[in-house]
Each structure stands twice: as C-alpha cells, then as structure tokens.
C-alpha cells in the first residue's frame, strides 16, 4: 500500500516510538499514584516529555504543558474553559469541526461568534480578522494550517494583532506541530493545542496543550489527581488542574521517543523533504486535464497536502479507485471542514486529499501521478 493519508494520521512511525510504547506496556505504572519504581518511572517519562514539549514549542514552564487525548480534547478544554456568555469570539472558515462544534455549543449558551470568510483558494485575509474585533471580543481561535487545502496561516501576525488588541489567541496546530517551527512566545499564542499522532509522529490517543503562564482555564473534567485526595475540589495547580484521571503513559512514552527523533532529524529537514514530495506531486497533476486543485500554491510555505478533484467524479469514487486499482490510500469527502468546502464550492462533490510524509518516496509520488492521469482519462 502507498500511504498518502498522513494529514489524518501518520502510519509510519520511527522504530524507536514503537519500541518505547512496547517497553512502557511492560514496565510502566501509574504516574503520581505510588512511590514504587514502576510509578516513579512513569512520572519521570511524563515529566521529561513535558520538558521536551515545552522546549519544542518555545514555552517558559513545563508545568504549563497539559496532556490530552488529541487536539479535539485540547480545543474543547480551551474554548469551553475560557469563554462565557456575552463574550465575543472570532474564528475562520478554515477550521476543523474540533474548533467549530465547541464554538457552536458556546454560541448556543450565549457566546457571540464571528466566522471570517475565506476566498475560493481557501485564503483568509488577516485584515478581516482584525476588522472583526469588537470591545467584547475575548478570543481568536484559528488553525495554523488548513487540513483541507494545506494553506499555511501566519499565526505570528494574528498573534501580534491579538496581543495589541488585548484578545486571547488559541491556535489549532494539528497540521503544523512537527512540520513548522512553533514558538508560543514569539507568536503570542495564549493556548496552543496539538495532537501527537500526526506530524509529531507519536501514537494515537496522545496530544496536549500549552497554556500561557498566568492564564486560568476552567477544567473540562474533575476527578482523580493523585494529590489533595481529601479536597472536595479538583486541584487548581497546573498541570493537574486540566489533567483529571490517569494519563496515557504508554502513549506519552511513545510521544517522548517521537520528539527525540524529531529533534535528532530536525523538523526543517523533515519539512523540506515533505514539501519536496508535495511539490513533485503538484507539478505532476496540475497539468492533467480535468483535474482541479484547491488551495494557495503561490507561496513556498504550506503543509504537505494536495487536494483535488477529477472532473465531476465523486471524490469517494476517486479515492476508492485509487485504493482498489492502485493501492494508494487517500482521504475523500468533507474532511471535517464543512465551511472550507463551502468556500471552495465542493460541498456536494467533496475532494480527494493526498498528504505526504518524509517516509514517502519519489517512486510512490510518481505512481500517484500516473494513477490520477489514468483516472482522468477514464473520466473523459
């Protein structure tokens, strides 16, 4: 199988990630729930991973790193824990449902919501985001990179205007963490939400958030914490405040190994390789008759994603043909990004997304180009 669905999850993981998870499964206890060796070993791995993530994202304090199951949980914690009825929040048409659905829930509870539009290339004008800021605006919630078009979003510029206007800035880094360098201080990010199983190359069921020091978020959950057992209230100190229950220690051990791999290899080198493959594919398919490509390819910086359609061919049928006839795995349909499809005019047809990893090869890319050529000819 030629795997080109890395924007959904990276299937090929570094060998050391797999080994770390397997080792943890046979040796790790419950962090913070005992003083025996197995529990202390788990605590050390988890804290060491906080330190790695804090450094990786340019944070100031490892205790501000909170572990969750994925970006969706992180975004729910941030959105529901910071917004109140009467607040105003700004987001964009680029967003994944992990942003949109929590915001719609809060809108139903009295939060005012503005969704800034995108053009037919999926581009959102940052000036439009600034123009949407009102006196009661509490936060801007924005992706760092579109999971549908691959368009990269200049969050540093948005963070600067948010800071200037006294607005909180919440960033969804699902598609960029592990691809592009992220510095929460330089980019003025108050809450960074990320997942472990995509370009961070960690296991599924891992993710987290970095919360700026001094910013308090209402917990989404309360319960066991391993500390302050006799208190009726959940502890308010970070990171325990946002981490009720047993953490996914086995997955975090894998994430720790993945971060070590990324630091060793260098994300700049990895990004260059992924973008090389992406551009090779783009140049090969853009000249094919009947192929329509979505997104902005006028800039060098973009996520390693190419999304397309072939004529009026339903995207699910294209994806099925790619898999059954050519052994190529892609992602068709709506990609949990309904407003972006509305902007692109692909609500009914959907689109076929090819997303690349540095583990892909030129031969695989060329095979995918040939497959699109042949399917385009069949469509004619």
Coordinates of C-alpha atoms in Angstrom, one line a residue:
X1 CA 0.0 0.0 0.0
X2 CA 1.1 3.5 -0.8
X3 CA 0.0 5.6 2.2
X4 CA -0.8 9.2 1.4
X5 CA -3.2 10.0 4.3
X6 CA -0.7 11.5 6.7
X7 CA -2.9 14.5 7.5
X8 CA -5.3 12.1 9.1
X9 CA -2.6 10.2 11.0
X10 CA 1.0 9.2 10.2
X11 CA 1.0 5.5 9.8
X12 CA 4.8 5.1 9.5
X13 CA 6.3 5.8 12.9
X14 CA 10.0 5.9 13.8
X15 CA 11.1 2.5 15.1
X16 CA 12.1 4.0 18.5
X17 CA 8.5 5.1 19.0
X18 CA 7.1 1.6 18.6
X19 CA 9.9 0.2 20.9
X20 CA 9.1 2.9 23.5
X21 CA 5.4 2.0 23.6
X22 CA 6.1 -1.7 23.8
X23 CA 8.6 -1.2 26.6
X24 CA 6.2 1.0 28.6
X25 CA 3.4 -1.5 28.3
X26 CA 5.5 -4.0 30.2
X27 CA 7.1 -1.7 32.8
X28 CA 5.2 1.5 33.4
X29 CA 3.0 2.0 36.5
X30 CA 0.6 4.9 37.1
X31 CA 2.3 8.3 37.4
X32 CA 1.6 10.1 40.7
X33 CA -0.2 7.0 42.2
X34 CA 2.6 5.5 44.2
X35 CA 6.2 5.6 45.3
X36 CA 7.3 2.3 43.9
X37 CA 9.6 2.0 40.9
X38 CA 7.0 1.5 38.2
X39 CA 5.0 4.5 39.3
X40 CA 8.1 6.7 39.6
X41 CA 9.3 5.5 36.2
X42 CA 6.0 6.7 34.6
X43 CA 6.3 10.0 36.4
X44 CA 9.8 10.6 35.1
X45 CA 8.8 9.8 31.5
X46 CA 5.8 12.1 31.6
X47 CA 7.7 15.0 33.2
X48 CA 10.6 14.5 30.7
X49 CA 8.0 14.7 27.9
X50 CA 6.6 17.9 29.3
X51 CA 10.1 19.3 29.2
X52 CA 10.6 18.2 25.6
X53 CA 7.3 19.7 24.5
X54 CA 7.9 23.0 26.4
X55 CA 11.3 23.4 24.6
X56 CA 9.8 22.2 21.3
X57 CA 7.1 25.0 21.4
X58 CA 9.3 27.7 23.0
X59 CA 7.4 27.7 26.3
X60 CA 8.5 29.1 29.6
X61 CA 7.5 26.4 32.1
X62 CA 7.0 22.6 31.6
X63 CA 4.1 22.7 34.1
X64 CA 2.1 24.6 31.5
X65 CA 2.1 21.6 29.2
X66 CA -1.1 19.6 29.7
X67 CA -1.6 16.1 28.2
X68 CA -4.9 15.2 26.5
X69 CA -6.1 12.5 24.1
X70 CA -5.9 14.7 21.0
X71 CA -6.4 18.2 19.6
X72 CA -10.1 17.9 19.9
X73 CA -10.0 17.5 23.6
X74 CA -7.5 20.3 23.9
X75 CA -9.6 22.7 21.9
X76 CA -12.7 21.7 23.9
X77 CA -10.9 22.5 27.2
X78 CA -9.6 25.8 25.9
X79 CA -12.9 27.0 24.3
X80 CA -15.3 25.9 27.0
X81 CA -12.9 26.8 29.7
X82 CA -12.3 30.4 28.7
X83 CA -15.5 31.7 27.1
X84 CA -18.5 32.9 28.9
X85 CA -22.0 34.1 27.9
X86 CA -21.7 37.6 26.5
X87 CA -18.1 37.1 25.2
X88 CA -17.4 37.5 21.6
X89 CA -15.1 35.1 19.7
X90 CA -13.6 35.1 16.2
X91 CA -12.8 32.1 14.1
X92 CA -12.5 31.4 10.4
X93 CA -14.0 29.2 7.6
X94 CA -10.7 27.2 7.5
X95 CA -11.5 25.5 10.8
X96 CA -11.9 21.8 11.6
X97 CA -15.0 20.7 13.4
X98 CA -12.9 20.3 16.5
X99 CA -13.0 24.1 16.6
X100 CA -16.4 24.8 15.1
X101 CA -18.6 22.4 17.1
X102 CA -17.3 23.6 20.5
X103 CA -17.8 27.2 19.3
X104 CA -21.4 26.4 18.2
X105 CA -22.1 24.9 21.6
X106 CA -20.8 28.0 23.3
X107 CA -22.8 30.2 20.8
X108 CA -26.0 28.3 22.0
X109 CA -25.0 29.3 25.5
X110 CA -24.8 33.0 24.8
X111 CA -21.3 33.5 23.3
X112 CA -21.3 35.7 20.2
X113 CA -19.5 34.2 17.3
X114 CA -18.0 35.7 14.1
X115 CA -16.7 33.5 11.4
X116 CA -14.3 35.3 9.0
X117 CA -14.8 34.2 5.4
X118 CA -12.2 32.7 3.0
X119 CA -11.9 33.1 -0.7
X120 CA -12.1 30.3 -3.4
X121 CA -8.5 29.5 -2.8
X122 CA -9.2 28.9 0.9
X123 CA -7.3 32.1 1.9
X124 CA -8.5 34.1 4.9
X125 CA -7.4 37.8 4.9
X126 CA -5.8 38.6 8.3
X127 CA -7.1 42.2 8.0
X128 CA -10.6 40.8 8.0
X129 CA -9.8 39.1 11.3
X130 CA -8.6 42.3 12.8
X131 CA -11.7 44.2 11.5
X132 CA -13.9 41.7 13.3
X133 CA -12.5 42.5 16.7
X134 CA -15.0 44.3 19.0
X135 CA -14.8 45.7 22.5
X136 CA -16.3 42.5 23.9
X137 CA -14.1 40.2 21.9
X138 CA -12.5 37.6 24.2
X139 CA -10.6 35.4 21.9
X140 CA -9.5 34.5 18.4
X141 CA -9.4 30.8 17.6
X142 CA -7.5 29.8 14.5
X143 CA -5.8 26.9 12.7
X144 CA -2.1 27.2 11.9
X145 CA -2.6 25.2 8.7
X146 CA -5.7 24.0 6.8
X147 CA -6.2 20.2 6.9
X148 CA -8.1 20.5 3.6
X149 CA -6.1 22.9 1.4
X150 CA -2.7 22.8 3.2
X151 CA -2.7 26.6 3.3
X152 CA -0.3 27.8 6.0
X153 CA -1.6 30.6 8.3
X154 CA 0.6 33.3 9.6
X155 CA -0.2 32.9 13.3
X156 CA 2.6 35.1 14.3
X157 CA 0.9 38.0 12.6
X158 CA -2.5 37.1 14.0
X159 CA -0.9 36.7 17.5
X160 CA 0.6 40.1 17.2
X161 CA -2.7 41.8 16.5
X162 CA -4.4 39.8 19.2
X163 CA -1.8 40.9 21.8
X164 CA -2.1 44.5 20.6
X165 CA -5.9 44.4 20.9
X166 CA -5.9 42.6 24.3
X167 CA -7.5 39.4 22.9
X168 CA -6.7 35.8 23.8
X169 CA -5.2 33.7 20.9
X170 CA -6.0 30.0 20.7
X171 CA -4.2 28.1 18.0
X172 CA -5.0 24.7 16.5
X173 CA -1.7 23.2 15.5
X174 CA -2.9 19.8 14.4
X175 CA -1.4 20.1 10.9
X176 CA 1.7 22.0 11.8
X177 CA 3.2 20.7 15.0
X178 CA 6.2 18.7 13.9
X179 CA 6.2 20.3 10.4
X180 CA 6.7 24.1 11.1
X181 CA 8.6 25.6 14.0
X182 CA 6.2 27.0 16.6
X183 CA 7.3 29.5 19.3
X184 CA 4.4 30.3 21.6
X185 CA 6.2 33.4 23.0
X186 CA 7.3 34.8 19.6
X187 CA 3.9 34.1 18.1
X188 CA 1.9 35.5 21.1
X189 CA 0.0 32.3 21.5
X190 CA -2.0 32.0 24.7
X191 CA -3.1 28.4 24.2
X192 CA -1.5 26.0 21.7
X193 CA -3.5 22.9 21.0
X194 CA -1.8 19.9 19.3
X195 CA -2.1 16.2 18.7
X196 CA 0.6 13.6 18.9
X197 CA -0.4 11.2 16.2
X198 CA 0.2 13.3 13.1
X199 CA 3.4 15.1 12.3
X200 CA 4.7 14.7 15.8
X201 CA 4.9 11.0 14.8
X202 CA 3.6 9.8 18.2
X203 CA 0.9 7.2 19.0
X204 CA -2.8 7.9 18.6
X205 CA -4.5 8.9 21.8
X206 CA -1.8 11.4 22.6
X207 CA -2.0 15.2 22.4
X208 CA -2.0 18.2 24.6
X209 CA -1.9 22.0 25.0
X210 CA 0.5 24.6 26.1
X211 CA -1.2 27.3 28.3
X212 CA 0.5 30.6 28.8
X213 CA 1.6 31.2 32.4
X214 CA -1.0 33.2 34.4
X215 CA -3.9 32.1 32.2
X216 CA -6.5 30.1 34.2
X217 CA -8.8 27.7 32.3
X218 CA -11.9 26.1 33.8
X219 CA -11.4 22.3 33.8
X220 CA -13.5 20.2 31.5
X221 CA -13.2 17.3 33.8
X222 CA -12.6 16.7 37.5
X223 CA -11.7 13.6 39.5
X224 CA -8.7 11.6 40.4
X225 CA -5.4 13.5 40.5
X226 CA -3.1 11.6 42.9
X227 CA -2.8 14.7 45.1
X228 CA -5.1 16.6 47.5
X229 CA -7.3 13.5 47.9
X230 CA -9.4 14.9 50.8
X231 CA -10.3 18.1 49.0
X232 CA -13.8 18.3 47.5
X233 CA -12.5 20.3 44.7
X234 CA -10.1 19.3 41.9
X235 CA -6.6 20.8 42.4
X236 CA -6.1 24.2 40.7
X237 CA -2.3 24.0 40.2
X238 CA -1.0 23.3 36.7
X239 CA -0.9 20.8 35.0
X240 CA -3.0 18.8 37.4
X241 CA -5.9 21.3 37.0
X242 CA -6.5 20.2 33.5
X243 CA -5.5 16.5 33.8
X244 CA -8.1 14.6 35.8
X245 CA -7.7 10.8 35.7
X246 CA -4.9 8.5 34.6
X247 CA -2.8 9.8 31.7
X248 CA -2.0 7.7 28.7
X249 CA 1.5 7.0 30.0
X250 CA 2.2 4.3 27.4
X251 CA 1.3 6.7 24.6
X252 CA 3.3 9.5 26.2
X253 CA 6.3 7.3 26.3
X254 CA 5.9 6.9 22.5
X255 CA 5.5 10.6 22.1
X256 CA 8.7 11.2 24.1
X257 CA 10.6 8.9 21.7
X258 CA 9.0 10.7 18.7
X259 CA 10.1 14.1 20.0
X260 CA 13.6 12.8 20.4
X261 CA 13.5 11.6 16.8
X262 CA 12.3 15.0 15.5
X263 CA 15.0 16.8 17.5
X264 CA 17.6 14.4 16.1
X265 CA 16.4 14.6 12.5
X266 CA 15.4 18.3 12.6
X267 CA 12.0 19.4 11.6
X268 CA 13.4 21.8 9.0
X269 CA 15.0 18.8 7.1
X270 CA 11.8 16.8 7.5
X271 CA 9.6 19.7 6.3
X272 CA 11.9 20.2 3.3
X273 CA 11.6 16.6 2.3
X274 CA 7.8 16.5 2.7
X275 CA 7.4 19.7 0.7
X276 CA 9.7 18.3 -2.0
X277 CA 7.4 15.4 -2.4
X278 CA 4.3 17.6 -2.3
X279 CA 5.6 19.9 -5.0
X280 CA 6.7 16.9 -7.1
X281 CA 3.1 15.6 -7.0
X282 CA 1.6 19.1 -7.5
X283 CA 3.7 19.7 -10.6
X284 CA 2.7 16.3 -12.0
X285 CA -1.0 16.6 -11.5
X286 CA -1.6 20.3 -12.2
X287 CA -1.2 19.7 -16.0
X288 CA -3.6 16.8 -16.1
X289 CA -6.9 17.6 -18.0
X290 CA -10.0 17.6 -15.8
X291 CA -8.0 17.9 -12.6
X292 CA -8.9 20.8 -10.3
X293 CA -6.5 21.6 -7.4
X294 CA -7.6 23.5 -4.3
X295 CA -5.6 25.9 -2.2
X296 CA -2.9 28.5 -2.5
X297 CA 0.2 27.3 -4.2
X298 CA 1.7 30.7 -4.8
X299 CA 3.8 30.6 -1.6
X300 CA 6.5 28.2 -0.6
X301 CA 5.3 27.6 3.0
X302 CA 2.4 25.2 3.1
X303 CA 1.5 22.0 4.7
X304 CA 2.4 18.9 2.6
X305 CA -1.1 18.5 1.3
X306 CA -2.5 18.5 -2.3
X307 CA -6.3 18.3 -2.6
X308 CA -8.0 17.8 -5.9
X309 CA -11.0 16.6 -7.9
X310 CA -11.2 14.9 -11.3
X311 CA -14.0 16.5 -13.3
X312 CA -17.4 15.8 -11.8
X313 CA -16.2 12.4 -10.4
X314 CA -17.4 11.9 -6.9
X315 CA -14.4 12.2 -4.5
X316 CA -15.3 9.0 -2.7
X317 CA -15.3 7.1 -6.0
X318 CA -11.9 8.5 -6.9
X319 CA -10.5 7.6 -3.6
X320 CA -11.9 4.1 -3.9
X321 CA -10.5 3.6 -7.3
X322 CA -7.1 4.8 -6.1
X323 CA -7.1 2.2 -3.3
X324 CA -8.6 -0.7 -5.2
X325 CA -6.9 -0.3 -8.5
X326 CA -3.6 1.3 -7.5
X327 CA -3.1 0.6 -3.8
X328 CA -3.0 4.3 -2.9
X329 CA -4.6 5.4 0.4
X330 CA -6.1 8.9 0.3
X331 CA -8.9 10.8 2.2
X332 CA -12.0 11.8 0.3
X333 CA -15.2 13.6 1.4
X334 CA -15.6 16.6 3.7
X335 CA -12.5 16.2 5.9
X336 CA -14.4 17.5 9.0
X337 CA -14.0 21.0 7.4
X338 CA -17.5 22.0 6.3
X339 CA -17.1 25.7 5.9
X340 CA -13.9 25.3 3.9
X341 CA -15.7 23.1 1.5
X342 CA -18.4 25.8 1.3
X343 CA -15.7 28.4 0.4
X344 CA -14.2 26.1 -2.2
X345 CA -17.6 25.1 -3.7
X346 CA -17.1 21.4 -3.0
X347 CA -19.9 20.7 -0.6
X348 CA -21.6 18.1 -2.8
X349 CA -18.5 16.6 -4.5
X350 CA -16.1 16.6 -1.6
X351 CA -12.4 16.4 -2.6
X352 CA -9.6 13.9 -2.6
X353 CA -6.7 14.8 -0.3
X354 CA -3.1 13.5 -0.8
X355 CA -1.0 14.2 2.3
X356 CA 2.7 13.3 2.4
X357 CA 5.3 12.1 5.0
X358 CA 9.0 12.1 4.7
X359 CA 8.7 8.3 4.7
X360 CA 7.1 8.5 1.3
X361 CA 9.3 8.1 -1.8
X362 CA 9.6 9.7 -5.2
X363 CA 8.5 6.4 -6.7
X364 CA 5.3 6.4 -4.7
X365 CA 4.6 10.0 -5.7
X366 CA 5.2 9.2 -9.4
X367 CA 2.8 6.2 -9.1
X368 CA 0.2 8.5 -7.6
X369 CA 0.6 11.0 -10.5
X370 CA 0.2 8.1 -13.1
X371 CA -2.9 7.0 -11.3
X372 CA -4.5 10.4 -11.4
X373 CA -3.6 10.6 -15.1
X374 CA -5.3 7.3 -15.9
X375 CA -8.4 8.1 -13.8
X376 CA -8.7 11.4 -15.6
X377 CA -8.5 9.7 -19.0
X378 CA -11.2 7.3 -17.8
X379 CA -13.4 10.2 -16.8
X380 CA -13.1 11.6 -20.4

